[in-house]
XYZ file of C-alpha atoms in Angstrom:
711
model
C 86.425 21.909 39.220
C 88.478 25.143 39.165
C 89.315 24.545 35.556
C 85.621 24.323 34.695
C 84.913 27.562 36.501
C 87.738 29.300 34.600
C 86.385 28.125 31.277
C 82.899 29.311 32.197
C 84.289 32.771 33.233
C 86.207 33.209 30.001
C 83.205 32.233 27.932
C 81.036 34.750 29.771
C 83.629 37.495 29.248
C 83.777 36.711 25.553
C 80.002 36.821 25.305
C 79.999 40.181 27.160
C 82.626 41.654 24.858
C 80.785 40.480 21.813
C 77.635 42.188 23.149
C 79.066 45.885 23.113
C 78.001 46.929 19.593
C 77.033 50.569 18.728
C 76.958 52.934 15.729
C 76.500 56.640 15.080
C 73.214 57.399 13.334
C 73.912 61.140 13.129
C 75.378 64.064 15.058
C 73.195 67.179 15.324
C 74.067 70.798 16.245
C 71.708 73.636 17.116
C 71.715 77.117 18.693
C 69.541 78.367 21.542
C 67.596 80.586 21.475
C 68.191 80.927 17.633
C 70.978 81.229 15.085
C 70.589 85.039 15.148
C 71.421 86.461 18.559
C 71.495 90.077 19.701
C 74.830 91.403 20.867
C 75.088 90.990 24.692
C 72.437 88.287 24.957
C 73.239 84.719 26.154
C 73.382 81.826 23.699
C 74.282 78.129 23.718
C 75.576 75.751 21.083
C 74.132 72.233 21.692
C 75.569 69.062 20.193
C 73.570 65.783 20.208
C 74.918 62.345 19.266
C 72.267 59.893 18.044
C 73.776 56.392 18.719
C 72.248 52.914 18.303
C 73.383 50.050 20.651
C 72.690 46.308 20.586
C 72.161 46.398 24.348
C 72.350 48.848 27.164
C 75.823 49.905 28.246
C 77.525 53.230 29.057
C 79.763 55.119 26.611
C 82.166 57.985 27.209
C 81.532 60.774 24.641
C 84.258 63.289 23.839
C 82.566 66.416 22.372
C 84.628 68.979 20.361
C 83.137 72.353 19.281
C 84.750 74.313 16.391
C 84.091 77.817 15.080
C 85.296 78.628 11.569
C 87.438 75.477 11.734
C 89.130 76.420 15.006
C 88.678 74.694 18.385
C 86.585 76.738 20.861
C 85.344 74.168 23.421
C 85.806 70.505 24.513
C 83.957 68.365 27.087
C 83.619 64.690 28.175
C 80.208 63.239 29.076
C 78.363 59.929 29.602
C 75.363 61.565 28.052
C 74.674 61.909 24.360
C 74.287 65.710 24.653
C 76.789 68.510 25.325
C 76.342 72.273 25.640
C 78.764 75.152 24.803
C 77.339 78.139 26.703
C 78.176 81.790 25.876
C 76.695 84.012 28.617
C 77.276 87.317 26.755
C 77.362 86.990 22.977
C 79.590 89.357 21.064
C 79.896 90.125 17.385
C 83.159 88.199 17.374
C 81.110 85.058 18.166
C 79.583 85.268 14.708
C 80.714 82.370 12.497
C 80.140 78.798 11.357
C 79.987 76.168 14.138
C 80.269 72.382 14.025
C 80.816 69.590 16.556
C 82.597 66.252 16.526
C 81.945 63.282 18.849
C 84.495 60.575 19.640
C 83.151 57.437 21.380
C 85.312 54.369 21.919
C 87.381 55.162 18.815
C 84.435 55.887 16.553
C 83.852 59.438 15.225
C 80.679 61.314 14.379
C 80.478 64.721 12.611
C 77.696 67.285 12.550
C 76.822 69.669 9.735
C 77.918 73.328 10.093
C 75.524 75.980 11.333
C 76.006 79.748 10.824
C 75.456 81.903 13.952
C 75.060 85.649 13.587
C 75.494 87.834 16.639
C 73.763 90.975 15.469
C 75.133 94.353 16.518
C 78.603 95.530 17.476
C 79.930 97.024 20.655
C 80.015 100.801 20.894
C 83.442 102.220 19.917
C 85.489 104.523 22.129
C 86.874 107.805 20.611
C 89.703 109.848 22.159
C 91.566 112.997 20.970
C 95.145 113.952 21.814
C 94.171 117.655 22.182
C 91.127 119.480 23.457
C 92.237 122.876 22.127
C 94.123 123.635 18.883
C 94.952 126.631 16.718
C 94.024 127.043 13.067
C 96.607 125.335 10.899
C 97.448 122.692 13.508
C 96.407 119.017 13.522
C 94.425 116.928 16.010
C 94.965 113.140 16.328
C 91.973 110.870 16.985
C 91.828 107.204 18.078
C 88.757 104.990 17.599
C 88.692 101.563 19.316
C 86.316 98.548 19.316
C 87.650 96.641 22.356
C 85.555 93.487 22.047
C 85.664 93.145 18.261
C 87.983 91.016 16.155
C 89.595 92.277 12.906
C 89.265 92.708 10.012
C 87.299 95.896 10.669
C 86.615 99.220 9.019
C 86.616 102.501 10.974
C 84.770 105.639 9.900
C 85.838 108.987 11.422
C 83.498 111.969 11.190
C 84.298 115.698 11.433
C 81.166 117.608 12.420
C 80.901 121.364 11.795
C 77.987 123.577 12.707
C 75.376 123.930 9.945
C 77.173 121.560 7.565
C 77.223 117.890 6.679
C 79.763 115.704 8.525
C 82.956 114.933 6.614
C 83.809 111.202 6.729
C 87.129 109.412 6.355
C 87.344 105.604 6.140
C 90.259 103.476 7.365
C 90.331 99.664 6.934
C 92.195 97.682 9.604
C 93.166 94.074 8.872
C 95.124 93.197 12.021
C 93.900 95.405 14.893
C 90.641 96.503 16.510
C 91.502 100.223 16.593
C 92.505 102.957 14.153
C 94.030 106.447 14.293
C 93.457 109.510 12.124
C 94.933 113.055 11.959
C 92.761 116.042 11.045
C 94.031 119.390 9.777
C 92.269 122.323 11.427
C 91.311 124.830 8.738
C 90.602 128.516 9.025
C 87.024 129.012 10.179
C 86.946 125.773 12.196
C 85.883 127.482 15.431
C 84.359 124.588 17.391
C 84.785 121.044 16.103
C 83.074 117.800 17.056
C 84.317 114.337 16.157
C 82.837 110.850 16.449
C 83.429 107.420 14.912
C 81.811 104.049 14.282
C 82.961 100.641 13.091
C 81.850 98.177 10.421
C 82.475 94.515 9.811
C 81.589 92.144 7.009
C 79.146 89.376 7.766
C 77.576 86.681 5.585
C 74.638 88.878 4.657
C 76.738 92.041 4.028
C 78.146 94.813 6.189
C 77.173 95.444 9.806
C 77.724 98.786 11.567
C 78.297 99.598 15.220
C 76.766 102.405 17.182
C 78.394 105.823 16.952
C 81.005 106.556 19.562
C 80.937 109.319 22.087
C 81.355 112.828 20.596
C 84.667 114.539 21.293
C 84.725 118.357 21.353
C 87.810 120.309 20.177
C 88.089 124.096 20.587
C 89.887 126.060 17.820
C 91.824 129.303 18.401
C 92.373 131.913 15.637
C 95.972 133.176 15.168
C 94.572 136.171 13.238
C 91.159 137.393 12.199
C 89.717 137.466 8.704
C 91.111 140.510 6.857
C 89.143 143.665 6.088
C 89.220 145.251 2.578
C 88.220 148.904 2.156
C 88.090 150.980 -1.094
C 88.017 154.792 -1.342
C 85.782 155.939 -2.927
C 83.591 152.987 -2.098
C 81.224 153.505 -5.065
C 80.482 155.776 -8.081
C 84.016 155.402 -9.386
C 84.681 156.902 -12.835
C 87.669 156.591 -15.114
C 90.291 159.109 -14.065
C 89.424 158.845 -10.346
C 92.090 157.766 -7.868
C 91.163 154.512 -6.128
C 92.747 153.577 -2.795
C 92.632 150.049 -1.400
C 93.384 149.167 2.240
C 93.684 145.569 3.494
C 94.152 144.947 7.258
C 93.945 142.212 9.927
C 94.357 141.676 13.683
C 96.783 138.963 14.839
C 97.932 137.585 18.178
C 101.466 137.534 16.844
C 102.560 139.573 13.797
C 105.671 137.522 13.131
C 105.109 135.422 10.006
C 102.025 137.393 8.907
C 101.882 138.106 5.143
C 99.229 140.262 3.443
C 98.743 139.774 -0.324
C 96.584 141.977 -2.595
C 95.354 140.465 -5.885
C 93.079 141.205 -8.833
C 91.861 137.923 -10.232
C 95.090 135.837 -10.267
C 97.502 138.775 -10.544
C 99.357 139.874 -7.386
C 99.334 143.693 -7.206
C 101.092 144.212 -3.855
C 102.184 142.413 -0.639
C 103.683 143.146 2.813
C 105.169 141.048 5.660
C 104.914 141.343 9.459
C 102.489 144.279 9.142
C 98.828 144.708 10.054
C 97.747 146.523 6.887
C 98.529 147.065 3.171
C 97.675 150.057 0.950
C 97.449 150.226 -2.866
C 96.231 153.033 -5.178
C 95.626 153.351 -8.942
C 94.231 155.829 -11.459
C 90.960 154.190 -12.363
C 90.263 152.955 -15.876
C 87.438 150.837 -17.148
C 89.846 147.855 -17.309
C 90.267 148.172 -13.512
C 86.720 146.917 -12.964
C 86.662 143.460 -11.428
C 87.127 141.398 -8.272
C 89.885 142.280 -5.816
C 91.123 139.917 -3.112
C 92.889 140.555 0.200
C 94.630 137.432 1.541
C 96.357 137.044 4.923
C 98.628 134.024 5.479
C 100.556 132.720 8.478
C 102.121 129.303 8.235
C 99.493 126.912 6.845
C 96.556 129.221 7.667
C 95.118 131.454 4.962
C 92.088 133.801 5.143
C 90.678 135.955 2.365
C 88.248 138.800 1.793
C 86.882 139.753 -1.645
C 85.404 142.945 -3.060
C 83.998 143.837 -6.484
C 84.840 147.250 -7.986
C 83.031 148.821 -10.969
C 84.584 151.742 -12.836
C 82.285 153.831 -15.053
C 83.481 154.821 -18.528
C 84.682 158.403 -18.967
C 84.717 158.222 -22.778
C 84.405 155.354 -25.232
C 87.268 153.689 -26.990
C 88.368 155.580 -30.132
C 87.883 154.183 -33.629
C 90.409 154.386 -36.454
C 89.006 154.687 -39.981
C 91.044 154.085 -43.176
C 90.140 155.388 -46.621
C 91.254 151.989 -48.005
C 92.657 148.896 -46.374
C 94.014 147.358 -49.621
C 95.607 149.637 -52.185
C 98.297 149.862 -54.846
C 101.642 151.392 -54.060
C 101.919 155.170 -54.683
C 98.223 155.603 -53.850
C 96.967 158.054 -51.182
C 95.904 156.739 -47.757
C 93.925 158.747 -45.175
C 93.610 157.598 -41.532
C 91.022 159.269 -39.280
C 90.700 158.767 -35.483
C 87.431 159.703 -33.762
C 85.455 159.174 -30.526
C 81.721 158.808 -30.635
C 80.129 161.851 -28.952
C 83.436 163.474 -27.981
C 85.580 165.779 -30.109
C 87.982 167.266 -27.579
C 90.812 164.824 -26.811
C 94.521 164.436 -27.433
C 94.827 162.136 -30.490
C 97.844 160.315 -31.902
C 98.193 157.824 -34.757
C 100.716 154.983 -34.446
C 101.991 152.022 -36.403
C 102.391 148.717 -34.575
C 105.821 147.087 -34.543
C 107.423 144.100 -32.846
C 109.968 146.434 -31.252
C 107.276 148.872 -30.039
C 104.672 151.313 -31.355
C 105.932 153.955 -33.828
C 104.346 157.391 -33.430
C 103.411 158.754 -36.886
C 101.546 161.927 -35.954
C 99.914 163.610 -32.945
C 96.678 164.322 -34.706
C 93.374 162.696 -35.432
C 94.047 162.658 -39.243
C 97.022 161.250 -41.178
C 97.379 161.410 -44.995
C 100.304 159.665 -46.738
C 101.318 158.339 -50.177
C 101.993 154.663 -49.511
C 104.629 152.235 -50.681
C 105.031 148.532 -50.049
C 106.890 149.112 -46.763
C 103.809 150.843 -45.332
C 102.006 147.506 -45.060
C 101.152 146.849 -41.388
C 98.755 147.484 -38.506
C 97.788 151.000 -37.424
C 96.064 152.271 -34.272
C 95.159 155.580 -32.724
C 95.103 156.748 -29.107
C 92.967 159.328 -27.336
C 93.800 160.887 -23.959
C 91.318 162.701 -21.649
C 92.041 163.632 -18.001
C 95.096 161.381 -17.958
C 93.103 158.405 -19.253
C 94.421 157.013 -22.522
C 92.489 154.612 -24.686
C 93.609 152.846 -27.822
C 91.557 151.838 -30.841
C 91.434 148.402 -32.375
C 94.215 147.895 -34.925
C 93.467 148.377 -38.632
C 95.428 146.289 -41.134
C 96.665 148.189 -44.205
C 98.007 146.173 -47.150
C 99.961 147.901 -49.930
C 100.532 145.890 -53.105
C 103.244 146.025 -55.737
C 102.271 144.415 -59.057
C 103.438 140.894 -59.763
C 106.148 140.392 -62.387
C 105.721 138.025 -65.303
C 106.086 134.547 -63.806
C 108.591 131.981 -65.021
C 107.550 128.345 -65.343
C 110.215 125.643 -65.134
C 110.769 122.023 -64.222
C 111.951 121.521 -60.648
C 114.589 118.999 -61.741
C 116.047 121.588 -64.136
C 115.777 119.797 -67.488
C 112.544 120.369 -69.465
C 111.920 116.674 -69.935
C 110.201 113.839 -68.110
C 110.311 110.072 -68.349
C 107.115 108.469 -69.599
C 105.071 107.255 -66.627
C 107.009 109.365 -64.109
C 105.543 112.469 -62.386
C 106.486 115.946 -63.564
C 106.922 118.713 -60.960
C 106.700 122.305 -62.164
C 107.438 125.534 -60.306
C 105.924 128.934 -61.089
C 107.831 131.892 -59.668
C 107.316 135.649 -59.677
C 110.332 137.724 -58.712
C 108.281 140.822 -57.908
C 104.884 141.261 -56.329
C 103.401 141.694 -52.863
C 102.161 138.424 -51.354
C 99.880 136.656 -51.122
C 100.109 135.718 -54.815
C 97.662 133.316 -56.436
C 99.248 131.026 -59.027
C 97.190 129.107 -61.591
C 98.635 126.157 -63.541
C 97.396 125.200 -67.009
C 97.900 122.067 -69.080
C 96.808 123.104 -72.500
C 93.702 125.192 -71.873
C 92.680 123.193 -68.805
C 93.173 124.672 -65.329
C 94.952 122.099 -63.210
C 95.618 123.814 -59.882
C 95.268 127.093 -57.966
C 97.804 127.838 -55.230
C 98.115 130.921 -53.008
C 101.608 131.479 -51.666
C 104.234 134.186 -51.195
C 106.521 134.112 -54.248
C 106.215 130.665 -55.879
C 104.026 127.588 -56.175
C 104.552 124.032 -57.381
C 102.403 121.657 -59.398
C 102.822 117.876 -59.706
C 101.491 116.316 -62.913
C 101.259 112.571 -62.350
C 99.440 111.794 -65.608
C 102.185 112.004 -68.250
C 101.465 110.537 -71.704
C 103.283 110.488 -75.046
C 101.206 113.429 -76.229
C 102.269 115.668 -73.288
C 105.170 117.342 -75.080
C 104.137 120.903 -74.298
C 101.336 123.236 -73.408
C 102.190 124.081 -69.771
C 101.842 127.656 -68.507
C 100.985 129.522 -65.305
C 99.320 132.780 -64.235
C 100.224 134.989 -61.265
C 98.058 137.668 -59.672
C 97.681 139.476 -56.347
C 95.435 142.255 -55.092
C 97.140 144.884 -57.243
C 94.821 146.438 -59.804
C 97.174 145.595 -62.694
C 95.633 142.113 -62.989
C 97.026 138.776 -64.154
C 100.491 138.063 -65.599
C 101.059 134.906 -67.684
C 104.252 132.944 -68.180
C 105.633 131.668 -71.480
C 104.468 128.264 -72.635
C 106.753 125.502 -71.411
C 107.360 122.604 -73.769
C 108.326 119.417 -72.006
C 109.927 116.486 -73.794
C 108.592 113.066 -72.829
C 111.391 110.493 -72.694
C 110.319 106.956 -73.608
C 112.395 104.398 -71.676
C 114.296 101.678 -73.535
C 112.365 98.447 -74.051
C 113.497 95.000 -75.265
C 117.149 95.198 -76.329
C 118.360 92.367 -78.634
C 121.753 91.356 -80.044
C 122.641 89.424 -83.259
C 125.751 88.809 -85.332
C 126.791 88.123 -88.957
C 127.995 85.419 -89.281
C 126.158 83.823 -86.380
C 127.418 81.069 -84.144
C 130.688 80.037 -85.893
C 133.219 82.511 -87.301
C 136.402 81.666 -89.184
C 139.708 82.845 -87.817
C 140.787 86.103 -89.461
C 137.330 87.022 -90.748
C 135.222 90.052 -89.679
C 132.056 89.896 -87.573
C 129.224 92.432 -87.485
C 127.285 92.761 -84.200
C 123.825 94.375 -84.427
C 122.206 95.754 -81.202
C 118.682 97.174 -81.472
C 115.741 98.132 -79.231
C 112.000 97.904 -79.747
C 111.255 101.280 -78.178
C 113.102 104.242 -76.693
C 113.725 107.957 -77.192
C 116.878 109.040 -79.037
C 119.787 109.388 -78.597
C 120.494 105.878 -77.331
C 123.775 104.750 -75.797
C 124.771 101.240 -76.962
C 127.459 99.231 -75.183
C 128.865 95.853 -76.247
C 130.258 93.478 -73.634
C 132.024 90.118 -73.607
C 131.189 87.953 -70.613
C 134.241 86.586 -68.789
C 135.082 86.314 -65.120
C 134.312 90.032 -65.106
C 132.358 92.212 -67.531
C 134.578 93.553 -70.354
C 133.363 96.626 -72.265
C 134.341 96.158 -75.943
C 132.651 99.052 -77.683
C 130.239 101.917 -76.940
C 128.534 104.426 -79.177
C 125.676 106.966 -79.045
C 123.189 106.734 -81.904
C 120.197 108.789 -82.990
C 118.598 105.545 -84.038
C 117.053 102.453 -82.511
C 119.975 100.242 -83.646
C 123.715 100.207 -84.194
C 126.230 97.892 -85.893
C 129.698 97.223 -84.564
C 132.202 95.645 -86.942
C 134.831 93.612 -85.176
C 137.868 93.036 -87.451
C 140.039 89.904 -87.718
C 138.473 87.457 -85.279
C 140.863 85.276 -83.309
C 140.480 82.039 -81.427
C 140.543 83.961 -78.105
C 137.441 85.897 -79.240
C 135.352 82.776 -78.690
C 132.809 83.484 -75.909
C 129.468 85.024 -74.855
C 128.483 88.532 -75.968
C 125.629 90.866 -74.995
C 124.736 94.530 -75.399
C 123.236 97.162 -73.077
C 121.098 100.077 -74.265
C 120.164 103.202 -72.282
C 118.908 106.728 -72.822
C 118.021 109.769 -70.701
C 115.446 107.690 -68.838
C 118.494 106.292 -66.969
C 117.327 102.694 -67.298
C 119.868 100.142 -68.603
C 118.266 97.383 -70.679
C 120.383 94.291 -71.311
C 119.987 91.938 -74.257
C 120.052 88.168 -74.129
C 123.574 86.804 -74.615
C 124.797 85.099 -77.815
C 127.721 82.671 -78.132
C 130.388 83.075 -80.833
C 132.796 80.207 -81.697
C 135.917 81.113 -83.736
C 136.983 78.160 -85.959
C 139.763 77.483 -88.541
C 139.369 78.801 -92.106
C 138.722 76.375 -95.001
C 142.185 76.830 -96.577
C 143.791 76.102 -93.226
C 141.809 72.868 -93.038
C 142.957 71.958 -96.649
C 146.626 72.478 -95.857
C 146.330 70.332 -92.764
C 144.470 67.620 -94.712
C 147.064 67.611 -97.566
C 149.865 67.345 -95.049
C 148.193 64.447 -93.315
C 147.459 62.570 -96.585
C 150.994 63.101 -97.893
C 152.364 61.670 -94.686
C 150.006 58.704 -95.016
C 151.084 58.064 -98.687
C 154.769 58.101 -97.765
C 154.154 55.666 -94.960
C 152.257 53.373 -97.376
C 155.117 53.362 -99.944
C 157.658 52.398 -97.301
C 155.427 49.584 -96.134
C 155.011 48.264 -99.713
C 158.722 48.310 -100.371
C 159.394 46.355 -97.227
C 156.744 43.799 -98.123
C 158.028 43.167 -101.677
C 161.598 42.872 -100.511
C 160.637 40.221 -98.002
C 158.700 38.313 -100.681
C 161.624 38.455 -103.136
C 163.913 36.821 -100.642
C 161.423 34.006 -100.217
C 161.179 33.216 -104.007
C 164.872 33.659 -104.943
C 166.014 29.934 -105.561
C 163.187 28.947 -107.928
C 163.427 32.147 -109.973
C 167.124 31.512 -110.848
C 166.249 28.242 -112.570
C 163.725 29.822 -114.892
C 165.425 33.107 -115.377
C 165.715 32.880 -119.098
C 162.078 32.074 -119.609
C 160.946 34.885 -117.254
C 162.986 37.617 -118.840
C 160.981 37.921 -122.072
C 157.728 37.937 -120.144
C 158.955 40.738 -117.946
C 160.116 42.676 -120.899
C 156.773 42.398 -122.566
C 155.066 43.285 -119.304
C 157.076 46.452 -119.111
C 156.085 47.476 -122.604
C 152.393 46.888 -122.017
C 152.164 48.904 -118.687
C 150.333 52.209 -119.011
C 152.299 55.336 -118.335
C 151.981 56.893 -114.820
C 149.739 60.054 -114.576
C 150.726 60.877 -111.019
C 147.733 59.069 -109.513
C 149.422 55.823 -109.299
C 152.656 54.637 -107.788
C 154.490 52.051 -110.055
C 156.516 49.067 -108.617
C 158.779 48.263 -111.842
C 162.124 49.135 -110.274
C 161.495 46.482 -107.684
C 160.861 43.881 -110.426
C 164.127 44.621 -112.325
C 166.099 43.928 -109.228
C 164.380 40.577 -109.008
C 165.381 39.687 -112.540
C 169.075 40.085 -111.848
C 168.719 38.074 -108.731
C 166.833 35.389 -110.530
C 169.571 35.033 -113.159
C 172.177 34.268 -110.545
C 170.064 31.523 -109.065
C 168.884 29.981 -112.316
C 170.615 26.689 -112.129
C 169.538 25.783 -108.639
C 165.830 26.220 -109.328
C 165.322 23.684 -112.072
C 161.938 23.135 -113.779
C 159.891 25.123 -111.205
C 160.725 28.437 -112.894
C 158.241 27.859 -115.639
C 155.378 28.048 -113.225
C 156.688 31.064 -111.332
C 154.463 34.276 -111.239
C 155.411 37.912 -110.659
C 153.201 40.022 -108.262
C 153.046 43.834 -108.191
C 150.980 46.469 -106.300
C 149.398 49.669 -107.567
C 148.778 52.619 -105.165
C 146.140 55.320 -106.018
C 146.817 58.749 -104.465
C 143.899 61.272 -104.436
C 144.687 64.991 -104.153
C 142.584 67.647 -102.284
C 140.642 70.396 -104.038
C 140.994 73.432 -101.735
C 138.457 75.471 -103.711
C 135.811 72.801 -103.299
C 136.375 72.468 -99.545
C 136.224 76.211 -99.005
C 132.878 76.480 -100.734
C 131.446 73.642 -98.671
C 132.412 75.368 -95.404
C 130.738 78.566 -96.483
C 127.384 76.831 -96.751
C 126.825 77.239 -92.919
C 123.703 79.277 -91.781
C 123.913 82.991 -90.700
C 121.316 84.111 -88.154
C 120.883 85.336 -84.560
C 119.225 88.741 -84.942
C 115.812 89.671 -86.270
C 117.433 92.275 -88.581
C 120.306 90.073 -89.860
C 120.357 89.532 -93.685
């Protein structure tokens, strides 16, 4: 019975366990009262888990709230809702929120929701000093206690009747910032405030302005006073006195500086005033400045002064400004509307003005050295004024110019540029030079003593016709150079080399080498070379012709090789011919001697061989010939008589036969009847001789060529 109850209990437990089935449908997140909350107001983040179950049973829900991916709140609940309450919302609560729900090992995730807490807390501004002196600094601190960086702080300096001056400071890691302000002269009472800014999803958001902080400024000295005597109606020649003064709490370190425009006229230290006086001229009109400085503080006062003209600036008149040497020059100095003054005429110089005469009129006979600038001065009541300078130019006539080639030699290579120089030894610059090619003007140049001209269009017909003119402002006019004739050098073109005979040359004979060019100006330098391991110069000559012949005597076997020639002229271009090959061979008579020697040796060898052959044959026929010796003798005798005489072309064998006869007689009896049928053999040798004249003529039938001019 107990066993049955246990089985029933286990089955019920299994059925109960199989009945706890649930699933997350979704997880929702929302903000109350809305996703945009005013700074300081309450707000709540609510998370709801929508879960489906197969039957009713309780679940433990673990809710996790995150802001910008960081944990901000956790809670455990049997309910499907959880709340993250923020009683006082701050700008730092702005961000993206999400929630996660864990139930019995299963997880549910909500979407993110952006919450904007509008408005920032009011910043707090403090200053390290409440009272400062001009030239000192004040340090400010602006703080946003409840805000979270990154932040941007804006400090404002507020002056009476002027726009605030702002300075911005970004802070990435702290919620406060500090700034130092320099207190300038004139900053009597200063006010400062600040505000903060932060970046939100929709842009930048600003805080309220902080409390205003008041800073009192003390003056170490007052603004200076500038007085002029006389104060107005100042005329040239009057004495002007300037006085600059100030009042300071401490005179040590006080400096007073007196300036006109940017020029310092006078200065004093550790004193309350400065004085400066001048004899007034019209150039003294302008703005004067009195500046007082102590440490970093500087204060200025300005005053404009106008000086009336006592008399106008004098004018210098010249009878002529450009004239020939030895002409008369008159200089006259005058003042419009005023005749009584102390006049002087001067010549300007780099080392100082040269006084020529204390008078209003100067008359001189000029030379070239009188060229220069002249002025005059007029003095009335201690005031001296100077005229504008007048330039006087005295001209010497130009000499006849010389025209030459810059390179020195009056010649040019065809196709190369020609540079000419025209030079006048005498003449006052500037001198205008004109270059002519034939009657055509090529170039005008204005220079001191010479000018150059580059002619880049040189042809074969440009062998003369250059000249140049020179002129300046002298009344004598133009001078012309002599005509310059220029020789045009034609460069060498297409050198060629030939020989007679060509190709093969007999030992001991002469060879003529002909080197010529298609084009080139004379004289031409010809050089003949033999090509070996290094270039060997054999012959050189200068010719006033487009060709030259070099006769090489008595050729030898070692003269076999490759030859070429090089031609050049004043164009300085070496033109090399194509190489030719010369083979030095034996002469015809030398070949004949060698042939005769060889044939003679061959004939001698043949005779020895024949003699040896007949002797061997005689020994073989000896026994039979003795038996028929008597019958053979008459036949041999008749054979001897009928043989033609020898003319030197044949070699006779009769001596050999006579020896056989004697031998045959001694062996006659042993031979018997076979002697009647015996025969005698002999050999004729034909020896041909060489005709040296014929061989020589045949060798001379070889061709002669290798040069277009060879005959």
